[in-house]
Short mmCIF file of C-alpha atoms in Angstrom, two decimals:
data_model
loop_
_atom_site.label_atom_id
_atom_site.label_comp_id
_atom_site.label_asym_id
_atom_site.label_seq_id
_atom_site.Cartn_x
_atom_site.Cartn_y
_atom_site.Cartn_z
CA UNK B 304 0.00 0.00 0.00
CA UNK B 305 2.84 2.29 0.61
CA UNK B 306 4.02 1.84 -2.60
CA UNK B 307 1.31 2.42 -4.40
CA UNK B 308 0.26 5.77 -2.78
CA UNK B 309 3.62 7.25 -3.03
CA UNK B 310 4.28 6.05 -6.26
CA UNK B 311 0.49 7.51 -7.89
CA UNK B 312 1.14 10.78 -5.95
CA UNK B 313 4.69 10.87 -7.64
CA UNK B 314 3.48 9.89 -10.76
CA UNK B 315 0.47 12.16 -10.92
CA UNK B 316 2.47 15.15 -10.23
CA UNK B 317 5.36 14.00 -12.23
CA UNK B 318 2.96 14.14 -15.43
CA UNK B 319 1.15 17.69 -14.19
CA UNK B 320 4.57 19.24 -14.66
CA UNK B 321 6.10 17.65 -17.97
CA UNK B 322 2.56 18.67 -19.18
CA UNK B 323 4.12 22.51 -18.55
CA UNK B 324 6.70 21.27 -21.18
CA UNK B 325 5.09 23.06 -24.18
CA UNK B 326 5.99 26.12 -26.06
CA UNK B 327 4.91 28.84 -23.65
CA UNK B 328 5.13 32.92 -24.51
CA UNK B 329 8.02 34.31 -24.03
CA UNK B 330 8.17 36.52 -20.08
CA UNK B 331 10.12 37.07 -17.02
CA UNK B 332 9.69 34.61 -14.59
CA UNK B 333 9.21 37.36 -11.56
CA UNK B 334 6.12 38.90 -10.66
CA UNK B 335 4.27 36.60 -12.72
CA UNK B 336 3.50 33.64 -9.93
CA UNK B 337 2.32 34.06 -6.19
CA UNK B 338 4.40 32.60 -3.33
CA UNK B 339 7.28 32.99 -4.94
CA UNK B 340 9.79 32.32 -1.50
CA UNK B 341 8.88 28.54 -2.46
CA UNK B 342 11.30 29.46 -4.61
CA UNK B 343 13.99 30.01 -2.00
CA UNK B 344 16.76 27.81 -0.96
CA UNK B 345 16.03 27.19 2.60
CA UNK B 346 19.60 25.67 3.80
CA UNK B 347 23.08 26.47 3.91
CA UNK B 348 23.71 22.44 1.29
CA UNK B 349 21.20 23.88 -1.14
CA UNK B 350 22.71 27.50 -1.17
CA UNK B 351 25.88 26.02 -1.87
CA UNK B 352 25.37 24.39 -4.84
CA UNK B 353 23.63 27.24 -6.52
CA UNK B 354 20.34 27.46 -4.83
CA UNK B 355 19.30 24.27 -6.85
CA UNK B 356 20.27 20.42 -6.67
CA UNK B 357 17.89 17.31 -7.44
CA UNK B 358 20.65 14.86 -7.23
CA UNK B 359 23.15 15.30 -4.33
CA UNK B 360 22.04 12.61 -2.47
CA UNK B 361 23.85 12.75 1.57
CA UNK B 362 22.45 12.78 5.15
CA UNK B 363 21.52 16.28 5.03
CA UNK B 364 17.51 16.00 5.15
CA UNK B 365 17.20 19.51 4.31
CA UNK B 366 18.44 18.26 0.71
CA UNK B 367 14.14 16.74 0.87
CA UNK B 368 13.70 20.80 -0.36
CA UNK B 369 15.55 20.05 -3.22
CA UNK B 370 14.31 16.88 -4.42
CA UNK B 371 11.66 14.65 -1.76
CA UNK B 372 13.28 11.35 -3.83
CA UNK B 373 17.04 12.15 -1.82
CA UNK B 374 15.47 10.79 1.38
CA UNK B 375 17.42 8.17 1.76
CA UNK B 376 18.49 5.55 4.83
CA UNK B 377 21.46 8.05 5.73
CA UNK B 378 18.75 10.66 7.02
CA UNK B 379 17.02 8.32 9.01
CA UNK B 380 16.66 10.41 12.81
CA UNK B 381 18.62 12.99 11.51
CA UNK B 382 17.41 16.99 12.69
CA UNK B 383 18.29 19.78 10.56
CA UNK B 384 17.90 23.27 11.73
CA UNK B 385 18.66 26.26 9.47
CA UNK B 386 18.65 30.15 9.66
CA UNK B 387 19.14 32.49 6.67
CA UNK B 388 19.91 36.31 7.31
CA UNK B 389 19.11 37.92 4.19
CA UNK B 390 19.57 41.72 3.20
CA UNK B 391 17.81 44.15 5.77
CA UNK B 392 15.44 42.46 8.43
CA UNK B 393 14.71 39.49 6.24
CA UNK B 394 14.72 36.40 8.14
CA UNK B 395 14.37 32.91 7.30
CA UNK B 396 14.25 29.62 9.19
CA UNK B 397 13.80 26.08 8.66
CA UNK B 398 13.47 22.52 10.01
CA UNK B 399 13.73 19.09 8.79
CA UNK B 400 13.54 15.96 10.29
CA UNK B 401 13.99 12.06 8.10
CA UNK B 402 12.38 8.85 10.01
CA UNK B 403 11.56 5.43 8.74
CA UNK B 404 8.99 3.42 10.17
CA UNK B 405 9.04 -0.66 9.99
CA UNK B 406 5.23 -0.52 8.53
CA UNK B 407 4.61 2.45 6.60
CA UNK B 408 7.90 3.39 5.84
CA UNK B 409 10.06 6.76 5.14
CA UNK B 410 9.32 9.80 5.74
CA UNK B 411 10.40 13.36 6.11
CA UNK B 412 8.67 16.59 7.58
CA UNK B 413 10.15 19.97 6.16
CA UNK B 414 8.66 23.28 8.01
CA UNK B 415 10.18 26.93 6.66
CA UNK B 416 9.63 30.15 8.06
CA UNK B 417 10.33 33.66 6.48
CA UNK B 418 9.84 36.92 8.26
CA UNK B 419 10.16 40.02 6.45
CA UNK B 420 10.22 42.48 9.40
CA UNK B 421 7.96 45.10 10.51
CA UNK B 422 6.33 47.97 8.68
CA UNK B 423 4.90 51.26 9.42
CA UNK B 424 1.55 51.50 8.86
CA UNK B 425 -0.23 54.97 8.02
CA UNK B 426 -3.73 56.53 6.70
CA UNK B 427 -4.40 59.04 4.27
CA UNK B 428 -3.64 61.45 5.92
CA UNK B 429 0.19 60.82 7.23
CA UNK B 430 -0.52 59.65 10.41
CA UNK B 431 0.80 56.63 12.05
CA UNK B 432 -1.39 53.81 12.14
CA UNK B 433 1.26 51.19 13.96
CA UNK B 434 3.24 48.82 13.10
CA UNK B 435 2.34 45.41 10.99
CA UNK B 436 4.26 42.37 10.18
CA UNK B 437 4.77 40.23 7.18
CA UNK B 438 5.64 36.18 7.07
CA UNK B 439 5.45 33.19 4.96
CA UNK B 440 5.40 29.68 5.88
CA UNK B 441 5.60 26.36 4.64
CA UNK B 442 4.39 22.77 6.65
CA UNK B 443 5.30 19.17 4.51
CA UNK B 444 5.33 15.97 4.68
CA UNK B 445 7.52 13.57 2.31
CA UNK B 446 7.02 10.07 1.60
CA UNK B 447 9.75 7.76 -0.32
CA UNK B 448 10.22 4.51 -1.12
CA UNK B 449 13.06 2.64 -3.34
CA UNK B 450 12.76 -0.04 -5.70
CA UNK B 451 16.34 -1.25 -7.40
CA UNK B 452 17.91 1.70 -7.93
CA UNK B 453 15.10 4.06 -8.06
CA UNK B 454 13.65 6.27 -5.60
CA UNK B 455 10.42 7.63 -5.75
CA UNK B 456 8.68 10.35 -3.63
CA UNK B 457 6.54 13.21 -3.09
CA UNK B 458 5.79 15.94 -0.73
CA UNK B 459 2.44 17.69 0.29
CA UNK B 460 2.78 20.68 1.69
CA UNK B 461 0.26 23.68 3.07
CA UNK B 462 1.99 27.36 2.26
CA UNK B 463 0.70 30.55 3.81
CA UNK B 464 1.19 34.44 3.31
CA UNK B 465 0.32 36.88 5.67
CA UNK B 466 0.50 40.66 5.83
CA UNK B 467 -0.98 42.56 8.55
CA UNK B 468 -3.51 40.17 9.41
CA UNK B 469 -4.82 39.15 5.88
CA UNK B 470 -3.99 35.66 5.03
CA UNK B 471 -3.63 33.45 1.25
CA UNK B 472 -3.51 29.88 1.20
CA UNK B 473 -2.35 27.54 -0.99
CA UNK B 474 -1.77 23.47 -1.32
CA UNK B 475 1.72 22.79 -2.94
CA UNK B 476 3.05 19.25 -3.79
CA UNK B 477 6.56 18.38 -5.18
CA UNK B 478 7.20 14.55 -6.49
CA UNK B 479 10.90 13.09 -7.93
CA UNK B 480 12.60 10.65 -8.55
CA UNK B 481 16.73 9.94 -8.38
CA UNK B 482 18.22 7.40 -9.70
CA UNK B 483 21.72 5.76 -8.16
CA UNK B 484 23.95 3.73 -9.59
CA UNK B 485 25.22 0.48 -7.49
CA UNK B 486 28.77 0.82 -7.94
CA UNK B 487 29.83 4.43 -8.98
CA UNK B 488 29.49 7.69 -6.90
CA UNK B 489 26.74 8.79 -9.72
CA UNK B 490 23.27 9.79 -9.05
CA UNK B 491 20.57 11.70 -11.29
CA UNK B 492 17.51 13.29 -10.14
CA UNK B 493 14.39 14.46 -11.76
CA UNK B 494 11.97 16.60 -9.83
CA UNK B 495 8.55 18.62 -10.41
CA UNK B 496 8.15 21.66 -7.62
CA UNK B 497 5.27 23.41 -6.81
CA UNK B 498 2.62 21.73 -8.73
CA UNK B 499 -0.10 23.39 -6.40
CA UNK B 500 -3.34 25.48 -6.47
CA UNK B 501 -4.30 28.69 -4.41
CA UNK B 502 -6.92 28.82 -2.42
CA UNK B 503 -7.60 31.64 -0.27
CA UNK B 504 -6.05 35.06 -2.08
CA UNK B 505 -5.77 38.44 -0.92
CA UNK B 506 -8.53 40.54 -0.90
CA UNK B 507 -8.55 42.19 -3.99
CA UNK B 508 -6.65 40.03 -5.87
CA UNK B 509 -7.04 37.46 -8.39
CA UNK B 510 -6.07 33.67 -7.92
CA UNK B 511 -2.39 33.17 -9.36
CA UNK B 512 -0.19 30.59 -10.53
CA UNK B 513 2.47 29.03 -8.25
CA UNK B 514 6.14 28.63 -9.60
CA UNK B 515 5.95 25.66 -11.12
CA UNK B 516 9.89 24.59 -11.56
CA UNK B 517 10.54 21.19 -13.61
CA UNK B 518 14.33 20.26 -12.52
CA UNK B 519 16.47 17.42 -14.04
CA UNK B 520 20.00 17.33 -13.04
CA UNK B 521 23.42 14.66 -11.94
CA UNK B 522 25.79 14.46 -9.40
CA UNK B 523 29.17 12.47 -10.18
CA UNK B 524 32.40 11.75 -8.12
CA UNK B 525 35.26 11.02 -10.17
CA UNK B 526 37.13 7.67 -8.90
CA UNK B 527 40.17 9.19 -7.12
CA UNK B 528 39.05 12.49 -7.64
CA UNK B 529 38.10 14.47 -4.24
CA UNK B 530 35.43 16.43 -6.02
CA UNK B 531 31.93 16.02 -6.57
CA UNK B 532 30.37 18.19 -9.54
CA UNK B 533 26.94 18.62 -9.98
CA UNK B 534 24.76 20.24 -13.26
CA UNK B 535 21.06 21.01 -12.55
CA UNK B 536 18.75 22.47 -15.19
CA UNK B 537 15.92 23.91 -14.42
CA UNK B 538 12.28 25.90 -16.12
CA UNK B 539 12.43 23.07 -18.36
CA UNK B 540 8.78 23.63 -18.56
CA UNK B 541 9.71 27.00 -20.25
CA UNK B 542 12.42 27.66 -22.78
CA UNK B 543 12.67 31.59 -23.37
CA UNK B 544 13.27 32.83 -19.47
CA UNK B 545 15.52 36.02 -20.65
CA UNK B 546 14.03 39.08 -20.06
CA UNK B 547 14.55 42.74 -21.37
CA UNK B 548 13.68 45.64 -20.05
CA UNK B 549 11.61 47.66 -22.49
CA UNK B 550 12.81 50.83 -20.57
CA UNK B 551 16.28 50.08 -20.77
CA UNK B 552 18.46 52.44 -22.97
CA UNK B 553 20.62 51.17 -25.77
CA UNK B 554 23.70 52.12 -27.04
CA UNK B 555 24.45 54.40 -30.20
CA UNK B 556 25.75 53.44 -33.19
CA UNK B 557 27.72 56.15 -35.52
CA UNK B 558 24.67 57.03 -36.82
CA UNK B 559 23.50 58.18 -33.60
CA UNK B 560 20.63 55.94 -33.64
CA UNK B 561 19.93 53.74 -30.64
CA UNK B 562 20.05 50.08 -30.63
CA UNK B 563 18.47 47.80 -27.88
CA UNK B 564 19.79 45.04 -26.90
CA UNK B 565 18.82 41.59 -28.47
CA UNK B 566 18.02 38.24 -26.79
CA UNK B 567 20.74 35.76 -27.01
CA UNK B 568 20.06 32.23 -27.54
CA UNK B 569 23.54 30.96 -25.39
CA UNK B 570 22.57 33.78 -23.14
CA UNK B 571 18.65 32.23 -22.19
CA UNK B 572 20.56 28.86 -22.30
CA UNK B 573 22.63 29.61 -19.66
CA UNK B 574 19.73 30.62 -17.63
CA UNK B 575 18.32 27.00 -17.29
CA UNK B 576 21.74 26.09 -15.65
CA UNK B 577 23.43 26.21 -11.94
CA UNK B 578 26.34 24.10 -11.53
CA UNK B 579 27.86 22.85 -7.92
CA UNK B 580 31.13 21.40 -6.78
CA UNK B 581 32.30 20.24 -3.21
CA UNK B 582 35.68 19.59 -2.23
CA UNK B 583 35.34 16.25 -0.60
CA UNK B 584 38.53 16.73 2.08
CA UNK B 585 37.02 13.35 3.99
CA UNK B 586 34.07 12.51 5.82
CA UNK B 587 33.96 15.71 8.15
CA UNK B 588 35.01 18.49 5.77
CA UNK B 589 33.73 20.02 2.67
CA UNK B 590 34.22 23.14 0.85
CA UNK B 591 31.42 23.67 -1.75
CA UNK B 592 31.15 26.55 -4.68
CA UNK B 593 27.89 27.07 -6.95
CA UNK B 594 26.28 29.41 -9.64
CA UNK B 595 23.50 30.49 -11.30
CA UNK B 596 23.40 32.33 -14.07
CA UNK B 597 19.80 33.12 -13.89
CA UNK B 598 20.32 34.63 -10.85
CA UNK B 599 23.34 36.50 -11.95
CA UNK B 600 21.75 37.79 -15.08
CA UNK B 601 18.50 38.88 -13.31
CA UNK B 602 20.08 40.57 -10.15
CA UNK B 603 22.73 42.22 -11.99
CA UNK B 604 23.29 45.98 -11.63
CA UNK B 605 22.81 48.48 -14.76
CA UNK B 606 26.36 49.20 -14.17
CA UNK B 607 27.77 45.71 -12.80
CA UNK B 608 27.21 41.84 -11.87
CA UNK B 609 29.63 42.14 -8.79
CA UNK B 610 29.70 38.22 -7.60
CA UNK B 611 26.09 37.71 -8.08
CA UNK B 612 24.95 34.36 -8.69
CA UNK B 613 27.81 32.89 -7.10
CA UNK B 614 28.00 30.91 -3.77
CA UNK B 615 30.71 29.63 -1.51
CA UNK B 616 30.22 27.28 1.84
CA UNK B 617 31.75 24.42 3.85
CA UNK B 618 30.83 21.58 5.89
CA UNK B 619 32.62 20.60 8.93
CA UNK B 620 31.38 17.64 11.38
CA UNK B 621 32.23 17.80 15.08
CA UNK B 622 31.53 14.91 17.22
CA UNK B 623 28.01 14.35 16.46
CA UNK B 624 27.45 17.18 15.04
CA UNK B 625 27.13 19.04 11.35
CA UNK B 626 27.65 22.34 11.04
CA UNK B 627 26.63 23.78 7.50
CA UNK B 628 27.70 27.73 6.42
CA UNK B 629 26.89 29.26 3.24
CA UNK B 630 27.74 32.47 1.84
CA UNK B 631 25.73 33.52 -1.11
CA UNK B 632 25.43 36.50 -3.48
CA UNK B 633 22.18 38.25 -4.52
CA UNK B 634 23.77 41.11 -6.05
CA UNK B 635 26.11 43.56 -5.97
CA UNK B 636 24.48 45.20 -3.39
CA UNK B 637 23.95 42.69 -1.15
CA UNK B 638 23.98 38.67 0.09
CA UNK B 639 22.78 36.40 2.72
CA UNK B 640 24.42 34.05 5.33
CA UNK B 641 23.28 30.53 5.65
CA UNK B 642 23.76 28.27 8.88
CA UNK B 643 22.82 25.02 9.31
CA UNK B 644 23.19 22.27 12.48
CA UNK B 645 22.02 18.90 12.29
CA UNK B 646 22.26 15.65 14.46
CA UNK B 647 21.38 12.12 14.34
CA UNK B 648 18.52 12.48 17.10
CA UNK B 649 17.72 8.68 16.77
CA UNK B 650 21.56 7.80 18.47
CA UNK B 651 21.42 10.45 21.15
CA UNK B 652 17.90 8.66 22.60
CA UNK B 653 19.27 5.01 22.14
CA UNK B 654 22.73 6.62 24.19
CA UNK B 655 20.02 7.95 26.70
CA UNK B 656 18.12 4.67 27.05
CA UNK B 657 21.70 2.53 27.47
CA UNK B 658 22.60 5.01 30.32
#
């Protein structure tokens, strides 16, 4: 029975987002979607590698945000607990938590938190109404199973937005799968994210679409070779992601006439890419780079790119502990800090109930 409802749930969403794989009109993927922090790379692992992986496959069970199908038996008890400081009062945070039952089998529960501060609040006239707050929040659940060298899962999850006491509500489900081979340090995921409908809006606003992402990517450690690369593309559902801004001004020629700039097919390429490496310097250190273009291209400056898009963070374990830090770029004017902790919860009670 297990089987069979994880698998259908995969399945079902699986085909709702390679449906999304037709031609689709050419438009910026901001603005155009509600809840778009699902978006967000909620750990320090995730950051790391670009803000996108569907095919590292470790003991980190925050990796369950990038792809439910790399729960694996390595996760099993393990407690992840993550904080993100982003620019200004931005805050995000985030558990997860892997267990595997002898009947129903494994699971994971993923819960994400993102406070964007407090705001002034005033009437027409200028004068101070107070203070009002602004969050969004996620609550899943994850179920896997493997067969061979498949994994299959999916993830339910309930998101809310709230702003100064008004509330929308929405039902979000991701499904993959990852394949891993038996002998060689080689995995490949596929994943479809945020295959969802919204419920509640605003009031005032029309019912929008959530950011449907279809992912496909590998992870591969050369033999003898400390590194581990992984490629991820993703919008596969939607080839032309470049956008131009009509408002931009172009550059003269020697005519004096004004020439905009032109989308570029390597350029929108590019876009569907991040790419992640970790130096593997043994079992209790890592130092991990990423990119992504995308981000790069769409948080640039009109004057420069800075180190946006790029991402640098390590891994170090102590005693029973894993401590995860991440140091992103949004843009040239700004990044975010990742931290992340996590323990195997399921050995500290079996130490408790030996004492």
């Amino acid at each position: 029975m297990k089987q069979f409802s994880a698998g259908r749930v995969a399945g079902f969403c699986l085909l709702l987002g390679l449906m999304g794989l037709r031609p689709v009109a050419a438009q910026q993927l901001g603005g155009r979607t509600v809840f778009p922090f699902l978006d967000l790379p909620p750990s320090a692992h995730l950051a790391a590698l670009g803000g996108m992986n569907v095919s590292t496959r470790t003991d980190d069970p925050t990796m369950l945000f990038g792809n439910p199908a790399l729960i694996n038996p390595d996760m099993d008890g393990r407690l992840a607990l993550s904080y993100v400081a982003y620019v200004a009062d931005i805050k995000q945070s985030t558990a997860a938590y892997v267990f595997n039952t002898k009947k129903a089998g494994r699971f994971g529960i993923g819960v994400t938190y993102l406070n964007y501060g407090d705001f002034e609040s005033y009437d027409a006239a200028g004068n101070s109404l107070g203070s009002f707050g602004v969050n969004e929040y996620t609550v899943g659940a994850s179920d896997a199973f493997t067969k061979g060298k498949f994994t299959f899962a999916a993830t339910t999850k309930l998101a809310v937005s709230s702003i100064a006491g008004s509330r929308s509500l929405a039902g979000v489900g991701d499904a993959g799968i990852v394949y891993k081979h038996s002998t060689s340090d080689f995995t490949a995921g596929l994943a479809v994210k945020n295959v969802g409908y919204q419920f509640i809006t605003y009031p005032g606003t029309d019912r929008g679409p959530l950011p449907l992402d279809v992912q496909m990517g590998a992870t591969v450690k050369p033999e003898h070779m400390p590194v581990r690369f992984s490629l991820t593309a993703h919008h596969l559902q939607q080839w032309d992601i470049q956008y131009l801004d009509p408002n931009a001004r172009g550059t003269l020629d020697a005519s004096g006439t004004e020439k905009k700039a032109a989308k570029s097919f390597g350029d929108n390429l590019a876009r569907h890419f991040t790419v992640g490496a970790a130096l593997v310097l043994g079992q209790g250190l890592q130092l991990r780079v990423g990119y992504n273009h995308l981000q790069r291209r769409e948080l640039r400056l009109d004057n420069t790119s800075g180190s946006a898009g790029l991402s640098f963070g390590a891994m170090l374990k102590i005693s029973t502990f894993q401590i995860d830090y991440t140091h992103a770029t949004l843009q040239a004017a700004g990044s975010s800090e990742y931290f992340t902790i996590s323990r195997n919860m399921a050995s500290l009670f079996k130490k408790k109930e030996a004492k």
